[in-house]
Coordinates of C-alpha atoms in Angstrom, one line a residue:
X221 CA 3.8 29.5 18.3
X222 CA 2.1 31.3 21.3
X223 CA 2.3 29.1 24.6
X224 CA -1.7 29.2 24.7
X225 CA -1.3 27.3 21.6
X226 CA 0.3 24.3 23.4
X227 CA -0.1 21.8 25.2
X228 CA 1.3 21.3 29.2
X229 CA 3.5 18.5 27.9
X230 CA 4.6 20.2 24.9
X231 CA 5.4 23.0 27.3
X232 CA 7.5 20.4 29.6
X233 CA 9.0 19.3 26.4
X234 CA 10.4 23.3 25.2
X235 CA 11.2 23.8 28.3
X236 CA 13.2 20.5 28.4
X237 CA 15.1 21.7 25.0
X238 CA 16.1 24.2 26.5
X239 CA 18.0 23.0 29.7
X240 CA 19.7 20.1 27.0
X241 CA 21.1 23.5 25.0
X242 CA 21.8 25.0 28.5
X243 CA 24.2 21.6 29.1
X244 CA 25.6 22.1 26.0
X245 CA 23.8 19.5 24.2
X246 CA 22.9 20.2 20.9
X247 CA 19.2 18.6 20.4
X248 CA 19.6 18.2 16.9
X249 CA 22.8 17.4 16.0
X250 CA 24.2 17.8 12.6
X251 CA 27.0 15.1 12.3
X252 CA 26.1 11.3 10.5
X253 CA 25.8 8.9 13.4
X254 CA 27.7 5.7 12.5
X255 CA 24.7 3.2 12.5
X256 CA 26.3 -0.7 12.4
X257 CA 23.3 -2.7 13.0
X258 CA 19.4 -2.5 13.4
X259 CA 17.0 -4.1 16.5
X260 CA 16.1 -7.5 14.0
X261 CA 19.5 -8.0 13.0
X262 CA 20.5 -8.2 16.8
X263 CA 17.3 -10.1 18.0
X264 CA 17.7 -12.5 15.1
X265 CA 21.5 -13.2 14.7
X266 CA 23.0 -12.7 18.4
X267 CA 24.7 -15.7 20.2
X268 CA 26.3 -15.8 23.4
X269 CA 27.9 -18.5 22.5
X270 CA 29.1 -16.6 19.2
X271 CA 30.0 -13.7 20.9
X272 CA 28.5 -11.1 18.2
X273 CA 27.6 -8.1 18.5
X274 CA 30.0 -6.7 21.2
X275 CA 30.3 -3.6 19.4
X276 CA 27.1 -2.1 18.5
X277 CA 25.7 1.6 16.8
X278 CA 22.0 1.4 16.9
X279 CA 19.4 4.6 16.5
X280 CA 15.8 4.5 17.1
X281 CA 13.1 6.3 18.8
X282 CA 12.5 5.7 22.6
X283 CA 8.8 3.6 23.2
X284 CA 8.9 2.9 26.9
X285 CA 11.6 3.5 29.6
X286 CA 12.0 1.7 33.2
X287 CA 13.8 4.2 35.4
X288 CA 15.1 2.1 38.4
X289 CA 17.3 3.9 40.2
X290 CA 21.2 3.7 39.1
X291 CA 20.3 1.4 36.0
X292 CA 17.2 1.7 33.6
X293 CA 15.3 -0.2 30.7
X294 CA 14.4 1.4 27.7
X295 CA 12.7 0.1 24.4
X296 CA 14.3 1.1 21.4
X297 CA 12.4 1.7 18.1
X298 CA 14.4 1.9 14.7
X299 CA 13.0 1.1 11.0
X300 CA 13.3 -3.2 11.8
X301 CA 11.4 -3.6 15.3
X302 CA 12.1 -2.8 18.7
X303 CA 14.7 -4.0 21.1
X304 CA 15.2 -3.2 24.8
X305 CA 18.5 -1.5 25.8
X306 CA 20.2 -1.6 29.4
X307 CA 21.3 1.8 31.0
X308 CA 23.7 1.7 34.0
X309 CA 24.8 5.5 35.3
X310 CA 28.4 4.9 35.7
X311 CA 28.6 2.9 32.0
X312 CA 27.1 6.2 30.3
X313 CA 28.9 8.7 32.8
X314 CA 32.4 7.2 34.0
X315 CA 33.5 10.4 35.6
X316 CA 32.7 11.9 38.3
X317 CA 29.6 14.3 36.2
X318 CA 26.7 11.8 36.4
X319 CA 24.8 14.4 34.4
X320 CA 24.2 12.6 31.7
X321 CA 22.1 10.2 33.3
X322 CA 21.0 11.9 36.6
X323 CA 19.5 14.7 34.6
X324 CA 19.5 14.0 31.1
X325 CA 18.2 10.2 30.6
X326 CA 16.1 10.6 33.6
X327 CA 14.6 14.0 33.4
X328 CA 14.6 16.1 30.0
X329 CA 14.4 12.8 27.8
X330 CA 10.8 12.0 27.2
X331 CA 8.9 9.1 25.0
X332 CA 9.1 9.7 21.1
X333 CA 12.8 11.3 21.4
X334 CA 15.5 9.6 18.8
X335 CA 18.8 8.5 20.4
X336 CA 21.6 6.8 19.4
X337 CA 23.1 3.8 21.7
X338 CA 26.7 2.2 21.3
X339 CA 27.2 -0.7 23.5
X340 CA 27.3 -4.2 23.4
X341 CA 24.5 -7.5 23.1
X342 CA 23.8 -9.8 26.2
X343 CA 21.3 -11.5 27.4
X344 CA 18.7 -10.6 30.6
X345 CA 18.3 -13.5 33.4
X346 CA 14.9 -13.3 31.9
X347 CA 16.1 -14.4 28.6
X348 CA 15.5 -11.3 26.5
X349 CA 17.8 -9.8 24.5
X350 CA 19.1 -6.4 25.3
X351 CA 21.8 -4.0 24.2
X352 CA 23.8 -2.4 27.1
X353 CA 24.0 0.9 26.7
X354 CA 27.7 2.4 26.7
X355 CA 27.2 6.0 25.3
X356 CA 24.2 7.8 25.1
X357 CA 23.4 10.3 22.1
X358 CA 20.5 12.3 21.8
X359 CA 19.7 12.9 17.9
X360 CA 16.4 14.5 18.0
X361 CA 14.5 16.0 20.5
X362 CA 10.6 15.3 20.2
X363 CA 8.2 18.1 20.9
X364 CA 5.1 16.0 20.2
X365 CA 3.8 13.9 22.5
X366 CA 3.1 10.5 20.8
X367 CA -0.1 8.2 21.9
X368 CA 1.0 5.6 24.5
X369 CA -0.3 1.7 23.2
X370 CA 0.0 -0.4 25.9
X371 CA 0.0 -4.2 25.7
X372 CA -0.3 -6.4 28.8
X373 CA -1.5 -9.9 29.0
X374 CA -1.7 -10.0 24.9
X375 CA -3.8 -7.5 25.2
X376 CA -3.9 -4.0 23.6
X377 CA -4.8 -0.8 25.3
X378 CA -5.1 2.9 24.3
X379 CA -4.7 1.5 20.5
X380 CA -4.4 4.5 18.0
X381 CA -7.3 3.5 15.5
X382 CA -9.3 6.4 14.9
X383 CA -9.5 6.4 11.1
X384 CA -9.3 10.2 10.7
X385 CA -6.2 10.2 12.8
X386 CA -4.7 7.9 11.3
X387 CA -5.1 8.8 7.9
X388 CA -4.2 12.6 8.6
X389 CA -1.0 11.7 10.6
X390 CA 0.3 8.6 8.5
X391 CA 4.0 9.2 10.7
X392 CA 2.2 8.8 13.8
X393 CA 0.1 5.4 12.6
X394 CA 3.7 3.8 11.5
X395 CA 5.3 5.0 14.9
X396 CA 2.8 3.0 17.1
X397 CA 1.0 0.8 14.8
X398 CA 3.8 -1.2 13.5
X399 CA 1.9 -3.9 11.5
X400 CA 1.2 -0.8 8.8
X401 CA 5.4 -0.2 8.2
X402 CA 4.8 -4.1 7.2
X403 CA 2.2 -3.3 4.5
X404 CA 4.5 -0.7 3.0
X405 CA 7.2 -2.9 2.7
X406 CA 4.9 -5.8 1.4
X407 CA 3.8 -3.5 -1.0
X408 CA 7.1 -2.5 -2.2
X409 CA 7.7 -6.2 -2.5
X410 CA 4.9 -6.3 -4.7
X411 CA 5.7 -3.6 -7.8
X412 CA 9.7 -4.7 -7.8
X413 CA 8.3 -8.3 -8.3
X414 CA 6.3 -7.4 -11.1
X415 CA 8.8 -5.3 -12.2
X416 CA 11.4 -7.9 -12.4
X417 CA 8.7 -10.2 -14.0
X418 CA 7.4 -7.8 -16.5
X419 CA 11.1 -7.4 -17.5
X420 CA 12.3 -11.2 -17.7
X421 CA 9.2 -11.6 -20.0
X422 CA 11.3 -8.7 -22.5
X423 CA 9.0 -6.1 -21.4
X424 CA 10.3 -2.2 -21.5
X425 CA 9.3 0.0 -18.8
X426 CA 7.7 3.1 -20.0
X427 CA 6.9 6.7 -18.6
X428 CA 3.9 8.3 -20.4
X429 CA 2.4 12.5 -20.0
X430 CA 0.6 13.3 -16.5
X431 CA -0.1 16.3 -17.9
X432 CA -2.7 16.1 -21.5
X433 CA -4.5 18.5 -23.5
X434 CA -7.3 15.7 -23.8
X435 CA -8.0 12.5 -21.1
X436 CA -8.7 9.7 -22.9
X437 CA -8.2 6.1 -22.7
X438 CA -11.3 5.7 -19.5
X439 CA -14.2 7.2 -18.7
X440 CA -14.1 9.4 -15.4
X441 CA -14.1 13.5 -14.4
X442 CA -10.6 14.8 -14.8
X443 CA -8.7 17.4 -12.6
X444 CA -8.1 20.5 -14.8
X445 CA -4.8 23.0 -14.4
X446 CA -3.8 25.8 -16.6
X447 CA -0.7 25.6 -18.7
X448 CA 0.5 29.8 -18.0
X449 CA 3.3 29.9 -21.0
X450 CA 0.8 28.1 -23.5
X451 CA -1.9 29.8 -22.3
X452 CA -4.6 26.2 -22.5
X453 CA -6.3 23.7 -20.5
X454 CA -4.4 20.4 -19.2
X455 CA -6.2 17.6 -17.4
X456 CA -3.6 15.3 -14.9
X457 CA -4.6 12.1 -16.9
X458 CA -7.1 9.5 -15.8
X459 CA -4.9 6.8 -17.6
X460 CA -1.9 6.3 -19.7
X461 CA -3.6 3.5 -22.0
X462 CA -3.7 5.4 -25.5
X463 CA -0.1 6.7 -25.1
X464 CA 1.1 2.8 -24.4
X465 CA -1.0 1.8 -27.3
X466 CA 0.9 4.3 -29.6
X467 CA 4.2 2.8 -28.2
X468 CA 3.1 -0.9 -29.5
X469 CA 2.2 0.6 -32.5
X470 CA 5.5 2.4 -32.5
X471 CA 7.0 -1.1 -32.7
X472 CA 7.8 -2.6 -29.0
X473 CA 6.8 -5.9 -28.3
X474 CA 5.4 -5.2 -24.5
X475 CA 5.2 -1.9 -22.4
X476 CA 4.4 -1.7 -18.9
X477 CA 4.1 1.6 -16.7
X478 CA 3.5 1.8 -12.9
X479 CA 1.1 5.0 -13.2
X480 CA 0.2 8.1 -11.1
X481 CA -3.9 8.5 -12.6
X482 CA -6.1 10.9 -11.1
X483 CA -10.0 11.2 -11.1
X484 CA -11.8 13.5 -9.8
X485 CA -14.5 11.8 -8.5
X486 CA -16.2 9.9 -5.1
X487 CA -14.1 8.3 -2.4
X488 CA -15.0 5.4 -0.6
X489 CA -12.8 2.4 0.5
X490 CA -11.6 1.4 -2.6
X491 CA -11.6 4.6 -4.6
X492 CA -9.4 7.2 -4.3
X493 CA -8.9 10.7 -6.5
X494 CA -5.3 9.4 -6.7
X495 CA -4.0 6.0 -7.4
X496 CA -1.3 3.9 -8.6
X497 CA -2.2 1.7 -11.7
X498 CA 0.1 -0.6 -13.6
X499 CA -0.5 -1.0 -17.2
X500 CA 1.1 -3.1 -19.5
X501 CA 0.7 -4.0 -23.3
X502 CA 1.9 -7.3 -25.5
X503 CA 1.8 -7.3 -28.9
X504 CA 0.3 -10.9 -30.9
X505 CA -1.2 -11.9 -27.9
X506 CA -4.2 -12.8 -26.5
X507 CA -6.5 -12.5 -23.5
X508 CA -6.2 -16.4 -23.1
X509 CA -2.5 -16.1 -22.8
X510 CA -2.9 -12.8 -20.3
X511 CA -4.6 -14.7 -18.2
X512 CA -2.0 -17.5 -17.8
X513 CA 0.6 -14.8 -17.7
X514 CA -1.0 -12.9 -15.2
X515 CA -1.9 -16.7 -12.7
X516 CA 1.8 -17.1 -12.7
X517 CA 2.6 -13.6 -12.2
X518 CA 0.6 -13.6 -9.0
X519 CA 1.7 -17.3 -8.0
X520 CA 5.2 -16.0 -8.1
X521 CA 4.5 -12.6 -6.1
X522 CA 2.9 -14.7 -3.0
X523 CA 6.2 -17.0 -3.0
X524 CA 8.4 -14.1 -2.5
X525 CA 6.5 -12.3 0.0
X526 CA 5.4 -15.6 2.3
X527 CA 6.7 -18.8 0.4
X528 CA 3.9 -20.0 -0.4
X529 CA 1.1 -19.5 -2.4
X530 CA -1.8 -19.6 -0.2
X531 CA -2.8 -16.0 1.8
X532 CA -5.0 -15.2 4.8
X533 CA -7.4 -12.2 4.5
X534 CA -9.9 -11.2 7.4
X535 CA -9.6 -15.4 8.5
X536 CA -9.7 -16.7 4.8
X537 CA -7.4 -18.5 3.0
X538 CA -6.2 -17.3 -0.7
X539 CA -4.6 -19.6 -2.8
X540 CA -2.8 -18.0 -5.7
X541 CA -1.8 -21.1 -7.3
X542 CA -2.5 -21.5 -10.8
X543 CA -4.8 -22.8 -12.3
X544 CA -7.9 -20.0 -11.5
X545 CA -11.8 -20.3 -12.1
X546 CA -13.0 -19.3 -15.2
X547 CA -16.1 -17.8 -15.9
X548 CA -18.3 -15.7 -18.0
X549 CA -20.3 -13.1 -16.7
X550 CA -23.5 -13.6 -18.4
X551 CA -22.9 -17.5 -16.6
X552 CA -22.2 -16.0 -13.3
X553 CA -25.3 -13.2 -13.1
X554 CA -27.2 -16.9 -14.1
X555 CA -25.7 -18.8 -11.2
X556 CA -26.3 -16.1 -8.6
X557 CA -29.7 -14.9 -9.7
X558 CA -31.2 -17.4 -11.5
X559 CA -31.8 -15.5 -14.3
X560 CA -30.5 -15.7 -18.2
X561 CA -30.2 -12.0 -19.1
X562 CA -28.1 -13.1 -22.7
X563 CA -29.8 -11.3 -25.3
X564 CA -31.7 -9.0 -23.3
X565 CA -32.7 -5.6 -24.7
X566 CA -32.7 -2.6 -22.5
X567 CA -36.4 -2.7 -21.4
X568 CA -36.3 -6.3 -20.5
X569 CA -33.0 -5.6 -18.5
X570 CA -34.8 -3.0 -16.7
X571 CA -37.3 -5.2 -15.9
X572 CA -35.2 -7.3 -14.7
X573 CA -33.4 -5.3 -12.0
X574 CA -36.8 -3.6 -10.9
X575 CA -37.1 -7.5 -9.8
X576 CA -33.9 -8.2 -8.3
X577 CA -34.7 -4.8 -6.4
X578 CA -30.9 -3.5 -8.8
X579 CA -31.0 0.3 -8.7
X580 CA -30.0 2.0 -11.8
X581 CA -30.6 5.4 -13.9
X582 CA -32.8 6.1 -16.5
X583 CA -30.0 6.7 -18.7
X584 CA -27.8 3.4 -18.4
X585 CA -27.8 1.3 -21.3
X586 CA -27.4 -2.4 -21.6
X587 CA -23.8 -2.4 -20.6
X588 CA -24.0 -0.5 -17.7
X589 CA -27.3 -2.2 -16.7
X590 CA -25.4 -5.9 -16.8
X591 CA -23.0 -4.8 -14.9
X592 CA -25.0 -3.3 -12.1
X593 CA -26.5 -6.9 -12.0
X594 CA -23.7 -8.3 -11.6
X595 CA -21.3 -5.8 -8.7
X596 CA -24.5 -6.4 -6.7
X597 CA -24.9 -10.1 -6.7
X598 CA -21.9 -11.8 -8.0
X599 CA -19.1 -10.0 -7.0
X600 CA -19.0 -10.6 -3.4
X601 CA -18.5 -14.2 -4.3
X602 CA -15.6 -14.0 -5.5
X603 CA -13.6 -15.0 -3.4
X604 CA -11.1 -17.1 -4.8
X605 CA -8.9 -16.0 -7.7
X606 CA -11.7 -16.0 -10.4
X607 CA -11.2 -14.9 -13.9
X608 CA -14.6 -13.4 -14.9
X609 CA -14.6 -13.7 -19.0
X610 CA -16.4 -12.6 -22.2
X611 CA -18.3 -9.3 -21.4
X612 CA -21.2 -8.2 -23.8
X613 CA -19.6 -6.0 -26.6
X614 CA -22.1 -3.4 -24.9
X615 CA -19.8 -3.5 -22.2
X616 CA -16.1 -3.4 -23.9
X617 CA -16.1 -0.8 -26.5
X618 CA -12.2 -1.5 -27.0
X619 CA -12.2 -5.0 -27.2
X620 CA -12.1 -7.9 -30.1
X621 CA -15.5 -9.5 -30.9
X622 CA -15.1 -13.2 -29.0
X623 CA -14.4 -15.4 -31.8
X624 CA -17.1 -17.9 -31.1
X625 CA -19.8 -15.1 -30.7
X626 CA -20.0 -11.5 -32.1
X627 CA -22.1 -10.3 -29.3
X628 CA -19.4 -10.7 -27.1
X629 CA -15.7 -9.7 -26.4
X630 CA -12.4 -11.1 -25.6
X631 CA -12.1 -9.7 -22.2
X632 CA -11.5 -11.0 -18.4
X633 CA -11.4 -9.1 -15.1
X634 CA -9.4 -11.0 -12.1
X635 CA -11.4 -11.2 -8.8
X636 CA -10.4 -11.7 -5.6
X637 CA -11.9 -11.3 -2.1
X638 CA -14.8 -9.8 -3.7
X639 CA -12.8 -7.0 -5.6
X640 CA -11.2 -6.8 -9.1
X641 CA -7.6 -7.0 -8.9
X642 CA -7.0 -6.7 -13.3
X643 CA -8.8 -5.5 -16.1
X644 CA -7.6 -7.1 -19.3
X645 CA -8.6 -8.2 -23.0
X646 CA -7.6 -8.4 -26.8
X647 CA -6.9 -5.3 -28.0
X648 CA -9.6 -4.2 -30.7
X649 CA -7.3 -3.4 -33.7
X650 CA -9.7 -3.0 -35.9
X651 CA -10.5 1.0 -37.2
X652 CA -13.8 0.2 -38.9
X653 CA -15.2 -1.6 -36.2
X654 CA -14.1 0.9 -33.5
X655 CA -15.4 3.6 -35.0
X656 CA -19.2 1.9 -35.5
X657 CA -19.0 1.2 -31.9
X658 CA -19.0 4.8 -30.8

């Protein structure tokens, strides 16, 4: 990379690298680093009165140093939190070469470089608690310069929230912003709960095609490849439904899969070309027991993330405990707008979203037309769990016929916060039946 290309503290920082391989210290070192504990296991477990943690290998990423002469403060970063670590010249250099912290700590280490520290736990006259530093090893040299957040006063400042940044260098937003690591870990938390549910309940895990001659099983615009030996088409797949439906025909009692789909289509907030969907399929069930197992699927996911059942989101609390509201949707476009559209025909739905100002295509039909009624005024309140039950057949070309009314069909979608969190019904099994429907 030309040195017009760079920065004047990237500069600083090569020219840093190279005075460390000038010492004779390798910047990047090759050997494991014996790693014994991490910053929360320390600022949770340590006693004085114990005595733990008097011989300590911790490795994280330097946030924020104190240089004070002789003996320095630095924050530590690793994978758990932060933790600040004492540095006293003649600890780290007993000899007569001071080197190591005269001209290495002080000078050619920078914010954002990854060292190791072996020392022991005490506690500041402040009352924090603080490794002191009794080697030093540097195990990465940064060349980037990270964005400085400050906090003073419980206050933030320089924050790194531009959305385009953060998006394009996810390493960066988990370096600085630490509350993201915390949704990747919640969400981890999340698909090996299901996972152990789905698999108590009998369940077999499943892996279906990515790649198919022919998407099926939704409606959206598919990304298309080229199969070179086979010379044909393939489309990534836009979901695994009809391959898990040949599986429970195949003769398994319940399948689940925690899919890659892909659809080429808008982004917004919610949508994305490439997502993670989990489906699963029971055989001799219904959508009346989905629902139940679903309320204490979700019950049990909020105990083992908070222990408890009740969530905060944007300063409202969610309560996950079973039972949930249940409610049709023909009922709910009635509550919110006042208006009975059951039985409506495709003129008189028109009509009727001309005069709750609903825009829609010539082209929808009734299905589409309810639903449009209903995303604008019934979704966003939603708020707690809500199942949402018995969709016009119109709208659920793959579902049973409710058995109290033909016109409708054995299907729920879960809503929360305003947003559908599961899409589920009775599984139309019926060929003669399915095929008048399309």
């Amino acid at each position: 990379m030309a040195n017009l290309e760079l920065s004047e503290q990237e500069l600083i920082r090569r020219q840093s690298l190279d005075k460390l391989r000038e010492l004779g210290i390798e910047p990047y070192p090759a050997p494991l680093y014996p790693v014994n504990a991490t910053a929360a296991q320390i600022e949770s477990e340590y006693s004085a009165e114990k005595g733990n943690f008097q011989d300590v290998c911790i490795a994280g990423r330097i946030m924020s140093r104190r240089i004070m002469g002789a003996a320095s403060f630095m924050e530590l970063q690793d994978a758990s939190g932060r933790i600040q670590v004492y540095v006293k010249r003649d600890e780290i250099c007993p000899g007569e070469d001071k080197t190591m912290y005269n001209t290495v700590f002080k000078k050619l280490l920078d914010i954002g470089d990854i060292v190791g520290i072996k020392g022991f736990a005490f506690t500041t006259q402040t009352g924090q608690i603080t490794v002191h530093a009794k080697e030093l090893t540097l195990l990465s040299k940064s060349l980037k310069v990270l964005p400085i957040v400050k906090e003073a006063d419980g206050k933030v400042h320089d924050a790194f929230t531009d959305p385009e940044l953060r998006y394009r260098q996810r390493y960066v937003d988990l370096i600085v912003n630490p509350q993201v690591k915390d949704t990747f870990i919640k969400r981890a938390k999340i698909i090996a709960t299901m996972r152990e549910y789905f698999n108590n309940a009998g369940c077999l895990e499943v892996e279906t095609p990515i790649l198919q001659s022919i998407p099926g099983g939704a409606t959206a615009r598919p990304f298309i490849t080229h199969h070179n030996a086979l010379d044909i088409p393939l489309y990534l797949r836009i979901a695994n439904e009809l391959y898990l439906k040949r599986l429970i025909v195949g003769g398994y009692d319940g399948v689940y899969e925690f899919a890659k789909d892909f659809r080429n289509e808008g982004m917004d907030k919610t949508h994305n070309p490439e997502f993670t969907c989990m489906e699963i399929y029971v055989a001799y069930k219904d959508y009346i027991w989905m629902m139940d197992f679903i309320e204490k699927l979700l019950e049990k996911i909020a105990m083992n993330l908070y222990g408890k059942t009740t969530v905060m989101n944007e300063g409202v609390e969610i309560d996950f405990k079973a039972p949930y509201k249940k409610i049709g949707i023909l009922d709910a476009i009635k509550e919110y707008t006042g208006i009975d559209v059951k039985g409506m025909d495709v003129d008189q739905l028109r009509e009727t979203c001309k005069k709750l100002h609903v825009e829609f295509e010539p082209s929808m039909g009734v299905g589409k037309l309810i639903d449009a009624i209903f995303g604008e005024y019934c979704e966003k309140h939603l708020i707690q769990p809500t199942f949402v039950t018995d969709y016009p057949v119109e709208m659920s070309p793959l579902t049973k016929r409710h058995r109290n009314d033909p016109t409708l069909t054995e299907r729920f979608e879960l809503f929360v916060c305003g947003h559908e969190l599961a899409n589920a019904y009775s599984e139309l099994n019926d060929p003669i039946d399915q095929r008048e429907r399309f």
